Tab-separated table of C-alpha atoms in Angstrom:
chain	number	residue	atom	x	y	z
V	29	MET	CA	18.487	-19.533	50.972
V	30	ASP	CA	15.678	-20.656	48.672
V	31	CYS	CA	15.155	-20.511	44.934
V	32	HIS	CA	11.777	-21.095	43.354
V	33	ILE	CA	11.782	-22.773	39.951
V	34	GLU	CA	9.092	-21.715	37.487
V	35	ILE	CA	8.117	-23.490	34.286
V	36	PHE	CA	6.368	-22.078	31.220
V	37	HIS	CA	3.231	-24.077	30.470
V	38	GLU	CA	0.266	-23.290	28.245
V	39	GLY	CA	1.173	-19.627	27.922
V	40	GLN	CA	1.875	-18.901	31.577
V	41	TRP	CA	4.577	-19.261	34.194
V	42	LEU	CA	3.816	-21.722	36.994
V	43	GLU	CA	5.742	-22.382	40.183
V	44	ALA	CA	6.900	-25.970	39.715
V	45	ALA	CA	9.511	-26.671	42.390
V	46	HIS	CA	11.869	-25.122	44.864
V	47	ALA	CA	15.310	-25.815	46.254
V	48	SER	CA	16.525	-24.793	49.697
V	49	PHE	CA	20.173	-24.237	50.512
V	50	SER	CA	22.122	-23.698	53.701
V	51	ASP	CA	22.895	-20.061	54.496
V	52	VAL	CA	26.553	-20.967	55.061
V	53	VAL	CA	28.476	-22.212	52.051
V	54	ARG	CA	32.176	-23.005	52.273
V	55	ASN	CA	34.233	-24.411	49.422
V	56	GLY	CA	31.165	-25.074	47.374
V	57	PHE	CA	28.294	-27.097	48.796
V	58	ARG	CA	28.361	-29.371	51.803
V	59	PRO	CA	26.587	-32.720	52.197
V	60	ASN	CA	22.851	-32.299	52.738
V	61	ASP	CA	23.166	-28.734	51.577
V	62	CYS	CA	20.222	-28.869	49.171
V	63	VAL	CA	16.619	-29.881	49.679
V	64	PHE	CA	14.617	-30.215	46.469
V	65	GLU	CA	10.880	-30.762	46.132
V	66	TYR	CA	8.117	-30.153	43.627
V	67	ASP	CA	5.396	-27.692	44.540
V	68	LEU	CA	2.454	-29.846	45.670
V	69	PRO	CA	-0.273	-27.993	43.709
V	70	TYR	CA	1.918	-28.387	40.627
V	71	ALA	CA	2.739	-32.052	41.322
V	72	PHE	CA	-0.947	-32.921	41.645
V	73	GLY	CA	-1.978	-30.748	38.716
V	74	ASP	CA	-2.904	-31.715	35.189
V	75	ALA	CA	-0.061	-33.845	33.704
V	76	PRO	CA	2.797	-31.762	35.132
V	77	ALA	CA	6.061	-31.783	33.187
V	78	PRO	CA	9.323	-32.382	35.083
V	79	VAL	CA	11.818	-29.552	35.459
V	80	SER	CA	14.518	-32.049	34.465
V	81	LEU	CA	14.231	-35.179	32.361
V	82	VAL	CA	15.974	-37.114	35.152
V	83	ILE	CA	13.874	-35.776	38.057
V	84	PRO	CA	10.345	-37.204	37.773
V	85	VAL	CA	7.500	-35.233	39.305
V	86	ASP	CA	6.593	-36.565	42.748
V	87	ALA	CA	5.431	-35.323	46.137
V	88	ASP	CA	8.577	-36.288	48.050
V	89	ARG	CA	11.104	-34.114	49.823
V	90	HIS	CA	14.587	-34.909	48.499
V	91	VAL	CA	17.627	-34.165	50.652
V	92	ARG	CA	20.587	-34.044	48.284
V	93	LYS	CA	24.335	-33.939	48.718
V	94	THR	CA	24.706	-31.834	45.577
V	95	TRP	CA	22.682	-29.454	43.452
V	96	PRO	CA	20.156	-30.883	41.039
V	97	THR	CA	22.396	-30.645	37.989
V	98	PHE	CA	19.801	-28.970	35.758
V	99	LEU	CA	20.305	-25.817	37.835
V	100	TYR	CA	23.820	-25.468	36.414
V	101	ASP	CA	22.242	-24.974	32.984
V	102	LEU	CA	20.685	-21.801	34.386
V	103	VAL	CA	23.781	-20.311	36.080
V	104	PRO	CA	25.172	-17.348	34.093
V	105	GLN	CA	28.521	-17.852	32.375
V	106	GLY	CA	30.830	-15.760	30.195
V	107	ASN	CA	30.124	-12.017	29.895
V	108	GLY	CA	26.812	-12.318	31.732
V	109	ARG	CA	28.557	-13.938	34.686
V	110	ARG	CA	31.192	-11.213	34.846
V	111	PHE	CA	28.515	-8.532	34.607
V	112	LEU	CA	26.560	-9.982	37.519
V	113	LEU	CA	29.618	-10.697	39.660
V	114	ASP	CA	30.472	-7.018	39.401
V	115	HIS	CA	26.905	-5.981	40.271
V	116	LEU	CA	26.740	-8.357	43.217
V	117	LYS	CA	30.311	-7.613	44.401
V	118	LEU	CA	31.181	-11.310	44.417
V	119	PRO	CA	34.354	-13.251	43.571
V	120	ASP	CA	34.368	-15.590	40.592
V	121	ALA	CA	34.145	-18.759	42.659
V	122	GLN	CA	31.927	-21.809	42.984
V	123	ALA	CA	30.330	-20.343	46.099
V	124	SER	CA	29.000	-17.506	43.918
V	125	ASP	CA	26.952	-19.837	41.713
V	126	LEU	CA	23.892	-19.708	43.950
V	127	PRO	CA	23.558	-15.906	44.124
V	128	LEU	CA	24.265	-15.785	40.391
V	129	LEU	CA	21.453	-18.263	39.816
V	130	CYS	CA	19.056	-16.196	41.909
V	131	ALA	CA	19.977	-12.983	40.077
V	132	GLY	CA	20.604	-14.069	36.498
V	133	ALA	CA	18.299	-16.989	35.672
V	134	PHE	CA	15.229	-14.904	34.842
V	135	ASN	CA	15.198	-15.585	31.097
V	136	PRO	CA	17.402	-18.575	30.245
V	137	ILE	CA	17.366	-20.874	27.258
V	138	GLY	CA	14.499	-23.348	27.542
V	139	ARG	CA	11.311	-23.058	29.568
V	140	LEU	CA	12.559	-22.667	33.151
V	141	ARG	CA	13.379	-19.605	35.186
V	142	ILE	CA	14.092	-18.688	38.816
V	143	ARG	CA	11.499	-16.470	40.493
V	144	GLU	CA	14.095	-14.652	42.608
V	145	ALA	CA	15.964	-13.736	39.422
V	146	VAL	CA	12.762	-12.352	37.893
V	147	HIS	CA	12.412	-10.078	40.933
V	148	TYR	CA	16.059	-9.010	40.586
V	149	TYR	CA	15.478	-8.121	36.943
V	150	GLU	CA	12.325	-6.140	37.773
V	151	GLN	CA	14.274	-4.131	40.351
V	152	HIS	CA	17.025	-3.598	37.789
V	153	VAL	CA	14.501	-2.190	35.306
V	154	GLU	CA	13.171	0.195	37.951
V	155	ARG	CA	16.690	1.524	38.584
V	156	HIS	CA	17.597	2.052	34.944
V	157	GLU	CA	15.751	3.597	32.045
V	158	LEU	CA	15.829	1.044	29.242
V	159	ALA	CA	15.125	1.858	25.609
V	160	ALA	CA	11.557	0.840	24.853
V	161	ASP	CA	11.402	1.576	21.122
V	162	GLY	CA	13.851	-1.065	19.976
V	163	PHE	CA	16.548	-0.668	17.333
V	164	THR	CA	16.555	-0.862	13.567
V	165	PHE	CA	18.774	-3.450	11.920
V	166	ASP	CA	21.240	-0.753	10.860
V	167	GLU	CA	21.424	0.603	14.417
V	168	LEU	CA	22.035	-2.912	15.632
V	169	LEU	CA	24.889	-3.521	13.194
V	170	ALA	CA	26.401	-0.095	13.821
V	171	ARG	CA	26.081	-0.589	17.583
V	172	SER	CA	25.028	2.998	18.029
V	173	PRO	CA	25.904	4.716	21.330
V	174	ASP	CA	22.401	4.055	22.658
V	175	PHE	CA	22.555	0.421	21.668
V	176	TYR	CA	26.034	-0.062	23.104
V	177	GLU	CA	25.003	1.608	26.365
V	178	MET	CA	21.971	-0.627	26.680
V	179	MET	CA	23.845	-3.829	25.822
V	180	MET	CA	26.910	-3.329	27.929
V	181	VAL	CA	25.581	-1.439	30.938
V	182	HIS	CA	21.868	-1.269	31.575
V	183	GLY	CA	20.660	-3.891	29.190
V	184	MET	CA	22.844	-6.915	29.900
V	185	LEU	CA	19.987	-8.326	31.915
V	186	ALA	CA	17.235	-7.390	29.474
V	187	ALA	CA	19.285	-8.651	26.520
V	188	GLY	CA	19.699	-12.007	28.200
V	189	GLY	CA	23.465	-11.849	28.481
V	190	THR	CA	23.088	-13.699	31.753
V	191	GLY	CA	20.760	-16.321	30.311
V	192	VAL	CA	22.951	-17.962	27.653
V	193	GLN	CA	26.142	-19.802	28.504
V	194	GLY	CA	29.546	-19.840	26.819
V	195	VAL	CA	32.553	-17.534	26.622
V	196	ALA	CA	31.761	-15.605	23.441
V	197	PRO	CA	29.742	-12.408	24.035
V	198	LYS	CA	26.110	-13.193	23.282
V	199	TYR	CA	22.822	-11.308	23.429
V	200	LEU	CA	19.292	-12.643	23.355
V	201	LEU	CA	17.345	-10.353	21.061
V	202	THR	CA	13.858	-10.586	19.619
V	203	ARG	CA	12.657	-9.204	16.310
V	204	GLY	CA	9.236	-7.725	16.903
V	205	HIS	CA	6.286	-7.418	14.565
V	206	ASP	CA	7.290	-3.756	14.297
V	207	GLY	CA	10.445	-4.879	12.449
V	208	LYS	CA	12.722	-3.621	15.221
V	209	TRP	CA	15.078	-5.537	17.485
V	210	HIS	CA	14.403	-5.613	21.208
V	211	PRO	CA	16.083	-7.028	24.301
V	212	ASP	CA	14.431	-10.402	24.677
V	213	ALA	CA	13.059	-10.002	28.192
V	214	ALA	CA	11.758	-6.520	27.419
V	215	LEU	CA	9.380	-7.506	24.605
V	216	PRO	CA	5.958	-9.038	25.429
V	217	ASP	CA	5.325	-12.413	23.824
V	218	ASP	CA	2.426	-11.181	21.712
V	219	GLN	CA	4.758	-8.708	19.976
V	220	ALA	CA	7.493	-11.234	19.193
V	221	GLN	CA	8.081	-12.421	15.635
V	222	ARG	CA	11.341	-14.358	16.017
V	223	HIS	CA	14.001	-14.952	18.673
V	224	TYR	CA	17.752	-14.856	18.090
V	225	ILE	CA	21.066	-15.346	19.808
V	226	ILE	CA	23.533	-12.715	18.585
V	227	LYS	CA	27.097	-13.898	18.970
V	228	ARG	CA	30.254	-11.816	18.661
V	229	PRO	CA	33.915	-12.964	18.503
V	230	ARG	CA	35.282	-14.475	21.716
V	231	GLY	CA	38.158	-11.981	21.704
V	232	PRO	CA	39.802	-9.196	19.679
V	233	SER	CA	42.222	-11.313	17.642
V	234	ASP	CA	42.061	-12.154	13.948
V	235	ALA	CA	41.709	-15.817	14.940
V	236	ASP	CA	38.601	-15.014	16.997
V	237	ARG	CA	37.045	-13.245	14.039
V	238	LYS	CA	38.045	-16.087	11.743
V	239	VAL	CA	36.303	-18.658	13.961
V	240	LEU	CA	33.088	-16.619	14.018
V	241	ARG	CA	33.249	-15.961	10.276
V	242	ASN	CA	33.426	-19.683	9.551
V	243	GLU	CA	30.842	-20.896	12.073
V	244	ALA	CA	27.863	-20.445	9.753
V	245	ARG	CA	29.808	-22.203	6.982
V	246	TYR	CA	30.596	-25.113	9.288
V	247	MET	CA	26.917	-25.323	10.184
V	248	GLU	CA	25.981	-25.432	6.501
V	249	VAL	CA	28.427	-28.290	5.925
V	250	ALA	CA	26.886	-30.230	8.817
V	251	ARG	CA	23.409	-29.663	7.401
V	252	ARG	CA	24.479	-30.952	3.982
V	253	PHE	CA	25.912	-34.055	5.639
V	254	GLY	CA	22.595	-34.879	7.248
V	255	ILE	CA	23.268	-33.634	10.767
V	256	ARG	CA	20.117	-32.397	12.497
V	257	SER	CA	20.137	-28.637	11.980
V	258	PHE	CA	17.924	-25.603	12.380
V	259	ASP	CA	17.987	-22.458	10.247
V	260	ILE	CA	21.601	-21.680	9.399
V	261	PRO	CA	23.101	-18.637	11.209
V	262	VAL	CA	23.868	-15.536	9.163
V	263	LEU	CA	26.924	-13.327	9.670
V	264	HIS	CA	26.510	-9.553	9.443
V	265	ALA	CA	29.729	-7.600	10.082
V	266	ASP	CA	31.110	-9.164	13.285
V	267	MET	CA	27.735	-10.359	14.574
V	268	LEU	CA	26.422	-13.871	13.974
V	269	PHE	CA	22.620	-14.047	13.981
V	270	ILE	CA	21.560	-17.479	15.233
V	271	PRO	CA	17.836	-18.306	15.100
V	272	ARG	CA	16.751	-19.895	18.378
V	273	PHE	CA	15.164	-23.349	18.356
V	274	ASP	CA	14.076	-23.407	21.996
V	275	ARG	CA	11.159	-21.118	21.125
V	276	ARG	CA	8.440	-20.878	18.522
V	277	ALA	CA	6.496	-17.652	17.955
V	278	ARG	CA	3.147	-18.223	16.282
V	279	ASP	CA	-0.252	-16.511	16.224
V	280	GLY	CA	0.708	-13.986	18.885
V	281	ARG	CA	1.947	-16.623	21.318
V	282	VAL	CA	5.362	-17.989	22.194
V	283	GLN	CA	6.005	-21.639	22.934
V	284	ARG	CA	9.007	-22.400	25.103
V	285	PHE	CA	10.435	-25.894	24.787
V	286	HIS	CA	12.196	-27.915	27.433
V	287	GLN	CA	15.925	-27.913	26.741
V	288	GLU	CA	18.530	-29.546	28.954
V	289	SER	CA	22.239	-30.098	28.504
V	290	VAL	CA	23.674	-33.584	28.308
V	291	ALA	CA	25.851	-32.562	31.260
V	292	SER	CA	22.705	-32.137	33.332
V	293	ILE	CA	21.194	-35.437	32.219
V	294	ALA	CA	24.472	-37.240	32.953
V	295	GLY	CA	24.628	-35.732	36.447
V	296	LEU	CA	27.746	-33.622	35.859
V	297	ALA	CA	27.940	-30.782	38.365
V	298	GLY	CA	29.759	-27.506	37.906
V	299	PHE	CA	31.624	-26.282	34.842
V	300	GLY	CA	34.726	-27.334	32.927
V	301	THR	CA	34.224	-30.976	33.878
V	302	GLN	CA	35.964	-33.676	31.860
V	303	ALA	CA	33.241	-35.908	30.469
V	304	ASP	CA	33.195	-39.532	29.364
V	305	GLN	CA	31.491	-39.903	25.990
V	306	PHE	CA	30.241	-43.393	26.894
V	307	GLU	CA	28.436	-41.935	29.906
V	308	LEU	CA	26.991	-39.155	27.765
V	309	VAL	CA	25.644	-41.650	25.213
V	310	ASN	CA	24.055	-43.719	27.993
V	311	ALA	CA	22.493	-40.584	29.480
V	312	ILE	CA	21.060	-39.529	26.127
V	313	ARG	CA	19.662	-42.991	25.464
V	314	SER	CA	17.921	-42.995	28.855
V	315	VAL	CA	15.711	-39.978	28.049
V	316	VAL	CA	15.144	-39.818	24.273
V	317	ASP	CA	12.259	-41.442	22.407
V	318	VAL	CA	14.346	-43.285	19.796
V	319	PRO	CA	17.694	-44.272	21.374
V	320	LEU	CA	19.172	-45.853	18.237
V	321	ALA	CA	18.612	-42.776	16.071
V	322	GLU	CA	20.055	-40.444	18.703
V	323	THR	CA	23.078	-42.697	19.272
V	324	ILE	CA	23.883	-42.514	15.568
V	325	GLU	CA	23.268	-38.756	15.531
V	326	PHE	CA	25.593	-38.215	18.512
V	327	ILE	CA	28.409	-40.292	17.026
V	328	ARG	CA	28.127	-38.706	13.573
V	329	ARG	CA	28.435	-35.289	15.201
V	330	ASP	CA	31.564	-36.433	17.005
V	331	VAL	CA	33.024	-37.748	13.765
V	332	LEU	CA	32.585	-34.277	12.260
V	333	ASN	CA	34.030	-32.653	15.397
V	334	LEU	CA	37.159	-34.781	14.962
V	335	ALA	CA	37.309	-34.428	11.181
V	336	MET	CA	36.729	-30.660	11.091
V	337	ARG	CA	38.632	-29.968	14.319
V	338	ASN	CA	35.843	-28.507	16.418
V	339	THR	CA	37.621	-29.091	19.704
V	340	ASP	CA	35.082	-27.349	21.949
V	341	ASN	CA	32.954	-30.441	22.628
V	342	HIS	CA	32.184	-29.983	26.343
V	343	ALA	CA	29.024	-31.616	27.674
V	344	ARG	CA	27.027	-28.371	27.738
V	345	ASN	CA	27.551	-27.951	23.990
V	346	THR	CA	25.182	-30.864	23.444
V	347	ALA	CA	21.587	-30.818	24.659
V	348	VAL	CA	18.271	-32.587	24.334
V	349	GLN	CA	14.897	-30.956	23.941
V	350	THR	CA	11.245	-31.920	23.944
V	351	VAL	CA	9.216	-30.494	21.066
V	352	ASP	CA	5.641	-31.515	20.276
V	353	GLY	CA	5.939	-34.394	22.718
V	354	VAL	CA	9.136	-35.880	21.216
V	355	THR	CA	12.439	-35.863	23.130
V	356	ARG	CA	15.652	-36.013	21.106
V	357	LEU	CA	18.952	-34.206	20.616
V	358	THR	CA	18.565	-30.547	19.744
V	359	PRO	CA	19.706	-29.279	16.372
V	360	LEU	CA	23.465	-28.830	16.249
V	361	PHE	CA	24.928	-25.676	17.797
V	362	ASP	CA	28.361	-24.197	18.623
V	363	PHE	CA	30.022	-26.007	15.707
V	364	ALA	CA	33.061	-24.110	14.420
V	365	PRO	CA	36.822	-24.470	13.764
V	366	MET	CA	37.657	-24.068	17.437
V	367	TYR	CA	41.181	-25.431	17.005
V	368	LEU	CA	41.992	-21.857	15.955
V	369	ASP	CA	40.995	-20.355	19.289
V	370	PRO	CA	43.914	-18.452	20.853
V	371	GLU	CA	43.179	-20.040	24.250
V	372	GLY	CA	44.089	-23.465	22.905
V	373	ILE	CA	40.798	-25.287	23.480
V	374	THR	CA	41.087	-29.073	23.645
V	375	ARG	CA	38.422	-31.766	23.663
V	376	SER	CA	36.928	-32.048	27.140
V	377	ALA	CA	34.642	-35.008	26.356
V	378	ARG	CA	36.514	-38.165	25.321
V	379	TRP	CA	35.897	-41.885	24.903
V	380	TYR	CA	37.402	-43.625	27.943
V	381	HIS	CA	37.490	-47.417	28.204
V	382	PRO	CA	34.979	-48.394	30.913
V	383	ASP	CA	37.525	-50.596	32.725
V	384	SER	CA	41.033	-49.339	31.975
V	385	ARG	CA	39.988	-45.677	31.670
V	386	LYS	CA	42.375	-45.395	28.751
V	387	GLU	CA	41.211	-43.044	26.007
V	388	LEU	CA	39.977	-44.849	22.905
V	389	LYS	CA	40.559	-43.103	19.580
V	390	ASN	CA	39.631	-45.765	17.039
V	391	TRP	CA	35.964	-46.192	16.171
V	392	SER	CA	36.251	-49.964	15.999
V	393	ASP	CA	37.387	-50.007	19.642
V	394	ILE	CA	34.747	-47.494	20.690
V	395	LEU	CA	31.847	-49.369	19.110
V	396	VAL	CA	32.811	-52.593	20.904
V	397	GLN	CA	32.465	-50.828	24.258
V	398	LEU	CA	29.107	-49.154	23.587
V	399	SER	CA	26.303	-50.603	25.716
V	400	LEU	CA	24.060	-51.573	22.816
V	401	PRO	CA	22.010	-54.603	21.840
V	402	ASP	CA	23.780	-56.534	19.067
V	403	GLN	CA	21.152	-55.627	16.484
V	404	GLU	CA	21.516	-51.914	17.270
V	405	ARG	CA	25.304	-52.148	17.172
V	406	ALA	CA	25.106	-53.577	13.670
V	407	GLN	CA	22.834	-50.726	12.588
V	408	VAL	CA	25.214	-48.168	14.095
V	409	VAL	CA	28.121	-49.733	12.204
V	410	GLU	CA	26.153	-49.688	8.961
V	411	ALA	CA	25.246	-46.012	9.434
V	412	LEU	CA	28.850	-45.058	10.173
V	413	VAL	CA	30.193	-46.899	7.135
V	414	ARG	CA	27.757	-44.921	4.982
V	415	PHE	CA	28.895	-41.740	6.724
V	416	GLY	CA	32.510	-42.670	5.979
V	417	GLU	CA	31.613	-42.907	2.308
V	418	GLN	CA	30.125	-39.418	2.509
V	419	LEU	CA	33.340	-38.029	3.980
V	420	THR	CA	35.003	-38.472	0.589
V	421	THR	CA	33.265	-35.251	-0.450
V	422	LEU	CA	33.746	-33.333	2.808
V	423	SER	CA	36.744	-31.195	1.807
V	424	GLY	CA	35.040	-30.237	-1.450
V	425	CYS	CA	31.837	-29.372	0.382
V	426	MET	CA	33.747	-27.129	2.779
V	427	ARG	CA	35.289	-25.214	-0.100
V	428	GLU	CA	31.927	-25.002	-1.865
V	429	VAL	CA	30.229	-23.288	1.089
V	430	GLY	CA	33.118	-20.857	1.531
V	431	VAL	CA	35.132	-22.216	4.457
V	432	ASP	CA	38.528	-20.489	4.390
V	433	ASN	CA	40.972	-22.454	2.222
V	434	ASP	CA	43.667	-22.627	4.888
V	435	ILE	CA	41.165	-24.225	7.276
V	436	VAL	CA	40.201	-26.829	4.673
V	437	ASP	CA	43.874	-27.566	4.009
V	438	PHE	CA	44.580	-27.938	7.729
V	439	VAL	CA	41.701	-30.322	8.481
V	440	THR	CA	42.026	-32.477	5.338
V	441	PRO	CA	44.353	-35.013	7.053
V	442	SER	CA	41.925	-35.418	9.971
V	443	ILE	CA	39.031	-35.842	7.532
V	444	GLU	CA	40.953	-38.608	5.766
V	445	ALA	CA	41.778	-40.249	9.106
V	446	GLN	CA	38.108	-40.358	10.069
V	447	ARG	CA	37.069	-41.613	6.627
V	448	THR	CA	39.622	-44.417	6.780
V	449	GLN	CA	38.483	-45.497	10.244
V	450	LEU	CA	34.813	-45.575	9.337
V	451	LEU	CA	35.314	-47.484	6.096
V	452	ALA	CA	37.416	-50.038	7.994
V	453	LEU	CA	34.306	-50.886	10.050
V	454	ARG	CA	33.104	-52.948	7.084
């Protein structure tokens, strides 16, 4: 079974690489089950960009024991995964990842897609009559019968439900120049004004709604504390409108930026994998343009995760992107009071001592183990001490932006614990 990987470059889709898999897959993927190679015309073209920041463009044929990990960024998850599993009559198992990739990765986040998935989507459109006129904002909020039918039945593919990962129901919608909202894949680039992810509560409980209601407020707090941010999401009813930063619509054209999870860069296969934060930092530093700045950014984000109890810190909730030739961490995303989630989400990425494998929870111990030049380590310490001083105002800032009072009360002890640790670094 083959999948052909296409990349968006200079306004067009180009075949960049392909991966070949054995027709027989048992218990996942066997040794030598994947052969990966760049398309030769692409490899010898004009300054070709890699499909992954850790897979340089070359003309070699690579026989691999595992998938290239960037492909996992393209495999549908959440509602989109369930939708496709039902369509394909497949069990929810690791062996289904490949057919899901070849059916659902036609319009993912970033600038890659799978050609076989594009064909699957085109066949899907031929089978179903999709609304072509778009929806007004009021129709979107009201989730009119036509809108609901398109989103949940015919339009899951067009709305990109298969192209964005995570458990919470999400749609990829585009606001057109006509002022209406369209399924992302259904609107030509020259008609696009802005691209959004629309997120709904993970489940039906009050806690699920509370998490979603406070996500935009958490994002505003992070922005005020100097964390790299994009335009702050806006909540309308039970729908959170998140402006996308992997695309830029301008002058009738759409730019698609390379975006890749830290899990992919660190070589973590599959989903739900426990990650080592030290390995994630090293992976980030190996691909970004300014390693010191991104190390500080990554650690400051983790301080806020711990202080504000955002426990959903898996390695696909952090990504890097390349914009205007600069590679660095993306703006923050999926930052919310996830300790409230009814499923009991715990931190899946932790700081493990490189030798003992014991989890480290004190920043003084963590900083000693970071693989940094001494001068950089001193600069990291200085930045974190300053951040600790900022944390004095964190609870007040949360109240000021409207975070629910009971959430602020609950996280205040963890804020103080982080502040104390950082100030002790002096």
